[in-house]
mmCIF file of C-alpha atoms in Angstrom:
data_model
loop_
_atom_site.group_PDB
_atom_site.id
_atom_site.type_symbol
_atom_site.label_atom_id
_atom_site.label_comp_id
_atom_site.label_asym_id
_atom_site.label_seq_id
_atom_site.Cartn_x
_atom_site.Cartn_y
_atom_site.Cartn_z
ATOM 1 C CA MET A 472 21.859 1.604 -11.634
ATOM 2 C CA PHE A 473 19.269 1.443 -14.408
ATOM 3 C CA PHE A 474 16.391 2.613 -12.233
ATOM 4 C CA GLY A 475 18.221 5.599 -10.723
ATOM 5 C CA LYS A 476 17.859 4.532 -7.094
ATOM 6 C CA THR A 477 17.808 7.111 -4.358
ATOM 7 C CA LYS A 478 18.552 6.528 -0.688
ATOM 8 C CA GLN A 479 15.501 5.186 1.078
ATOM 9 C CA THR A 480 15.185 3.273 4.340
ATOM 10 C CA ARG A 481 13.377 -0.057 4.254
ATOM 11 C CA GLN A 482 11.415 1.128 7.306
ATOM 12 C CA SER A 483 9.667 3.850 5.329
ATOM 13 C CA ASP A 484 5.909 3.530 5.558
ATOM 14 C CA ARG A 485 5.678 4.506 1.882
ATOM 15 C CA ILE A 486 7.839 1.727 0.489
ATOM 16 C CA PRO A 487 6.524 -1.864 0.368
ATOM 17 C CA PRO A 488 8.841 -4.825 1.016
ATOM 18 C CA ASN A 489 11.652 -5.449 -1.473
ATOM 19 C CA GLN A 490 11.146 -2.191 -3.369
ATOM 20 C CA ASN A 491 13.660 0.537 -4.288
ATOM 21 C CA VAL A 492 12.817 4.143 -5.071
ATOM 22 C CA THR A 493 13.547 5.622 -8.483
ATOM 23 C CA THR A 494 13.208 9.158 -9.800
ATOM 24 C CA LYS A 495 12.888 7.826 -13.352
ATOM 25 C CA PHE A 496 9.712 6.377 -14.877
ATOM 26 C CA PRO A 497 10.707 2.999 -16.366
ATOM 27 C CA VAL A 498 8.727 1.755 -19.357
ATOM 28 C CA LEU A 499 7.702 -1.894 -19.143
ATOM 29 C CA HIS A 500 5.034 -3.597 -21.224
ATOM 30 C CA ALA A 501 4.179 -6.602 -23.352
ATOM 31 C CA GLY A 502 3.542 -6.127 -27.048
ATOM 32 C CA ASN A 503 3.696 -3.011 -29.193
ATOM 33 C CA VAL A 504 3.120 0.613 -28.244
ATOM 34 C CA PRO A 505 0.003 1.929 -30.020
ATOM 35 C CA TYR A 506 0.096 5.425 -31.513
ATOM 36 C CA TYR A 507 -3.176 7.247 -32.134
ATOM 37 C CA GLU A 508 -3.041 9.871 -34.853
ATOM 38 C CA ASP A 509 -6.822 10.013 -35.231
ATOM 39 C CA MET A 510 -8.621 9.947 -31.892
ATOM 40 C CA SER A 511 -11.965 9.495 -33.649
ATOM 41 C CA LYS A 512 -10.932 5.849 -34.030
ATOM 42 C CA TRP A 513 -10.452 5.344 -30.271
ATOM 43 C CA ASN A 514 -13.221 4.415 -27.865
ATOM 44 C CA LEU A 515 -13.733 2.780 -24.496
ATOM 45 C CA GLN A 516 -16.360 0.070 -24.146
ATOM 46 C CA VAL A 517 -17.988 -0.384 -20.723
ATOM 47 C CA TYR A 518 -19.993 -3.588 -20.523
ATOM 48 C CA GLY A 519 -20.815 -6.804 -18.693
ATOM 49 C CA LEU A 520 -23.015 -6.821 -15.591
ATOM 50 C CA VAL A 521 -24.255 -3.253 -15.968
ATOM 51 C CA ASP A 522 -27.608 -1.551 -16.538
ATOM 52 C CA ARG A 523 -26.203 0.909 -19.058
ATOM 53 C CA PRO A 524 -23.455 -0.383 -21.375
ATOM 54 C CA MET A 525 -21.461 2.478 -22.848
ATOM 55 C CA LEU A 526 -19.204 3.164 -25.804
ATOM 56 C CA LEU A 527 -17.279 6.293 -24.837
ATOM 57 C CA SER A 528 -15.186 8.587 -27.011
ATOM 58 C CA PHE A 529 -12.209 10.469 -25.604
ATOM 59 C CA GLU A 530 -14.424 13.574 -25.519
ATOM 60 C CA ASP A 531 -16.958 11.611 -23.446
ATOM 61 C CA ILE A 532 -14.203 10.649 -21.008
ATOM 62 C CA LYS A 533 -13.063 14.262 -20.675
ATOM 63 C CA ALA A 534 -16.688 15.295 -19.979
ATOM 64 C CA PHE A 535 -16.687 13.375 -16.678
ATOM 65 C CA PRO A 536 -15.703 15.382 -13.586
ATOM 66 C CA LYS A 537 -11.927 15.811 -13.621
ATOM 67 C CA ALA A 538 -9.948 14.360 -10.745
ATOM 68 C CA GLU A 539 -6.337 14.968 -9.765
ATOM 69 C CA LEU A 540 -4.644 12.555 -7.407
ATOM 70 C CA LYS A 541 -1.122 12.321 -6.002
ATOM 71 C CA ASN A 542 0.255 8.883 -5.182
ATOM 72 C CA ASP A 543 3.180 6.488 -5.116
ATOM 73 C CA ILE A 544 3.397 3.606 -7.586
ATOM 74 C CA HIS A 545 5.090 0.244 -7.090
ATOM 75 C CA CYS A 546 6.186 -2.080 -9.889
ATOM 76 C CA VAL A 547 6.408 -5.833 -9.372
ATOM 77 C CA THR A 548 9.943 -5.706 -10.835
ATOM 78 C CA GLY A 549 11.113 -3.868 -7.717
ATOM 79 C CA TRP A 550 10.961 -0.113 -8.349
ATOM 80 C CA SER A 551 8.768 2.467 -6.674
ATOM 81 C CA ARG A 552 8.189 6.023 -7.883
ATOM 82 C CA LEU A 553 6.938 8.564 -5.361
ATOM 83 C CA ASP A 554 4.724 11.648 -5.635
ATOM 84 C CA ASN A 555 3.101 11.101 -9.024
ATOM 85 C CA VAL A 556 0.311 13.510 -9.913
ATOM 86 C CA TRP A 557 -2.333 12.078 -12.228
ATOM 87 C CA GLN A 558 -5.234 13.781 -13.966
ATOM 88 C CA GLY A 559 -8.231 11.845 -15.221
ATOM 89 C CA ILE A 560 -11.581 10.595 -13.997
ATOM 90 C CA ARG A 561 -12.416 8.496 -10.963
ATOM 91 C CA ALA A 562 -13.003 4.850 -11.811
ATOM 92 C CA LYS A 563 -16.000 4.795 -9.487
ATOM 93 C CA ASP A 564 -17.688 7.450 -11.637
ATOM 94 C CA ILE A 565 -17.610 5.046 -14.594
ATOM 95 C CA ALA A 566 -19.071 2.276 -12.427
ATOM 96 C CA GLU A 567 -21.829 4.544 -11.131
ATOM 97 C CA LYS A 568 -22.691 5.831 -14.609
ATOM 98 C CA ALA A 569 -22.894 2.272 -15.959
ATOM 99 C CA GLY A 570 -25.038 1.018 -13.074
ATOM 100 C CA VAL A 571 -23.063 -2.038 -11.978
ATOM 101 C CA HIS A 572 -25.186 -5.010 -10.907
ATOM 102 C CA GLU A 573 -25.063 -6.256 -7.319
ATOM 103 C CA GLU A 574 -23.717 -9.655 -8.377
ATOM 104 C CA ALA A 575 -20.674 -8.093 -10.057
ATOM 105 C CA GLY A 576 -17.591 -8.666 -7.951
ATOM 106 C CA PHE A 577 -14.724 -8.154 -10.377
ATOM 107 C CA VAL A 578 -13.483 -5.998 -13.226
ATOM 108 C CA ILE A 579 -11.555 -7.091 -16.303
ATOM 109 C CA LEU A 580 -9.582 -4.303 -17.952
ATOM 110 C CA HIS A 581 -9.099 -4.817 -21.690
ATOM 111 C CA ALA A 582 -6.260 -3.094 -23.506
ATOM 112 C CA GLU A 583 -4.755 -3.095 -26.983
ATOM 113 C CA GLU A 584 -3.590 -6.391 -28.540
ATOM 114 C CA GLY A 585 -5.846 -8.460 -26.272
ATOM 115 C CA TRP A 586 -3.975 -7.541 -23.082
ATOM 116 C CA THR A 587 -6.075 -7.856 -19.907
ATOM 117 C CA ALA A 588 -5.805 -7.262 -16.164
ATOM 118 C CA ASN A 589 -8.226 -8.321 -13.443
ATOM 119 C CA LEU A 590 -9.072 -6.783 -10.096
ATOM 120 C CA PRO A 591 -11.848 -6.903 -7.502
ATOM 121 C CA LEU A 592 -14.633 -4.373 -7.958
ATOM 122 C CA SER A 593 -13.802 -2.954 -4.516
ATOM 123 C CA ASP A 594 -10.282 -2.119 -5.756
ATOM 124 C CA PHE A 595 -11.604 -0.560 -8.964
ATOM 125 C CA THR A 596 -14.039 1.730 -7.123
ATOM 126 C CA ARG A 597 -11.667 2.995 -4.399
ATOM 127 C CA GLU A 598 -11.410 6.750 -3.968
ATOM 128 C CA THR A 599 -7.760 6.487 -5.035
ATOM 129 C CA SER A 600 -8.526 4.588 -8.273
ATOM 130 C CA LEU A 601 -8.297 6.636 -11.444
ATOM 131 C CA LEU A 602 -8.599 6.356 -15.198
ATOM 132 C CA ALA A 603 -5.822 8.739 -16.159
ATOM 133 C CA TYR A 604 -5.119 10.722 -19.321
ATOM 134 C CA ALA A 605 -2.346 12.958 -17.926
ATOM 135 C CA HIS A 606 0.665 12.617 -15.621
ATOM 136 C CA ASN A 607 2.320 15.516 -13.805
ATOM 137 C CA GLY A 608 0.324 18.025 -15.834
ATOM 138 C CA GLU A 609 1.209 16.602 -19.264
ATOM 139 C CA PRO A 610 -0.811 14.259 -21.497
ATOM 140 C CA LEU A 611 0.300 10.655 -21.168
ATOM 141 C CA THR A 612 2.964 9.645 -23.653
ATOM 142 C CA PRO A 613 2.214 6.620 -25.846
ATOM 143 C CA GLU A 614 4.775 4.595 -23.874
ATOM 144 C CA HIS A 615 2.912 5.294 -20.634
ATOM 145 C CA GLY A 616 -0.553 4.494 -21.892
ATOM 146 C CA TYR A 617 -1.947 7.352 -23.996
ATOM 147 C CA PRO A 618 -4.781 8.079 -24.267
ATOM 148 C CA LEU A 619 -6.116 6.325 -21.139
ATOM 149 C CA ARG A 620 -4.712 4.023 -18.488
ATOM 150 C CA GLY A 621 -5.823 2.700 -15.145
ATOM 151 C CA VAL A 622 -4.085 3.905 -11.985
ATOM 152 C CA PHE A 623 -4.616 1.700 -8.936
ATOM 153 C CA PRO A 624 -1.744 2.738 -6.660
ATOM 154 C CA HIS A 625 -2.563 0.329 -3.816
ATOM 155 C CA LEU A 626 -1.794 -2.616 -6.136
ATOM 156 C CA TYR A 627 1.342 -3.496 -8.087
ATOM 157 C CA PHE A 628 1.502 -1.328 -11.179
ATOM 158 C CA TRP A 629 0.898 -4.141 -13.685
ATOM 159 C CA LYS A 630 -2.763 -3.881 -12.608
ATOM 160 C CA SER A 631 -2.810 -0.274 -13.880
ATOM 161 C CA ALA A 632 -3.365 -1.314 -17.475
ATOM 162 C CA LYS A 633 -2.191 0.994 -20.251
ATOM 163 C CA TRP A 634 -4.016 1.708 -23.546
ATOM 164 C CA LEU A 635 -7.453 0.887 -22.160
ATOM 165 C CA ARG A 636 -10.167 -0.090 -24.616
ATOM 166 C CA GLY A 637 -12.674 -1.936 -22.425
ATOM 167 C CA ILE A 638 -13.933 -2.254 -18.867
ATOM 168 C CA GLN A 639 -15.908 -5.422 -18.191
ATOM 169 C CA PHE A 640 -17.820 -6.075 -14.976
ATOM 170 C CA THR A 641 -18.099 -9.772 -14.102
ATOM 171 C CA LYS A 642 -19.351 -12.076 -11.356
ATOM 172 C CA GLU A 643 -16.291 -14.334 -11.386
ATOM 173 C CA ASN A 644 -12.626 -13.432 -11.178
ATOM 174 C CA HIS A 645 -10.883 -14.209 -14.480
ATOM 175 C CA PRO A 646 -7.068 -14.083 -14.633
ATOM 176 C CA GLY A 647 -5.584 -11.442 -16.898
ATOM 177 C CA PHE A 648 -2.501 -11.654 -19.127
ATOM 178 C CA TRP A 649 0.132 -11.612 -16.375
ATOM 179 C CA GLU A 650 -1.986 -13.620 -13.961
ATOM 180 C CA LYS A 651 -2.169 -16.425 -16.533
ATOM 181 C CA ASN A 652 1.633 -16.284 -16.600
ATOM 182 C CA GLY A 653 2.159 -16.765 -12.878
ATOM 183 C CA TYR A 654 1.518 -13.345 -11.356
ATOM 184 C CA HIS A 655 -0.667 -13.014 -8.268
ATOM 185 C CA MET A 656 -4.415 -12.643 -8.770
ATOM 186 C CA ARG A 657 -4.580 -9.517 -6.562
ATOM 187 C CA GLY A 658 -1.067 -8.080 -6.338
ATOM 188 C CA ASP A 659 -0.953 -6.214 -3.018
ATOM 189 C CA PRO A 660 2.584 -4.767 -2.752
ATOM 190 C CA TRP A 661 2.356 -4.459 1.039
ATOM 191 C CA LYS A 662 1.804 -8.216 1.254
ATOM 192 C CA ASN A 663 4.506 -8.875 -1.361
ATOM 193 C CA GLN A 664 1.943 -10.634 -3.585
ATOM 194 C CA ARG A 665 4.053 -10.879 -6.722
ATOM 195 C CA PHE A 666 3.409 -14.435 -7.885
ATOM 196 C CA THR A 667 0.714 -17.075 -7.485
ATOM 197 C CA TRP A 668 2.700 -18.857 -4.774
ATOM 198 C CA ASP A 669 3.164 -15.680 -2.662
#
């Protein structure tokens, strides 16, 4: 099989409904893969309903307290990959540094080529939510989101946007790229929330 399935019981408390475990790390995305030869041209804009908008360099990102988290990830296409170790910064640290307004309830992640993903602020600021620059001790490859990607393991992996360039805090929930194309607005794998009608 393409995804390199391993034996896994459906009763496992680590595997959501209709998922199969893989030891590989499939690459799925829309658009082109960006390659950064000069990191001085990369930045991350943090804006919207915040007290302190920020334009962060990669060095600024690395200056935040480093976090390392181990988790399982679940793709809406049906594969799950267990025991991933990510290094990066906690998403909640960005929110705290920016001073998110009380009326903000959602986050829009902006990536290269106009790609977006939406999620509730409560999902963004979970202890398990990360902005990652390394996976299993190695810098992210371009195909997996270098230099920075979101990692929100409690949601389907399309919410973990690659090639981040902006984090926008909003009052209203605005559908992202895949949500506009029929994917679920939240994407909880344990509730099998794959599409708008789920």
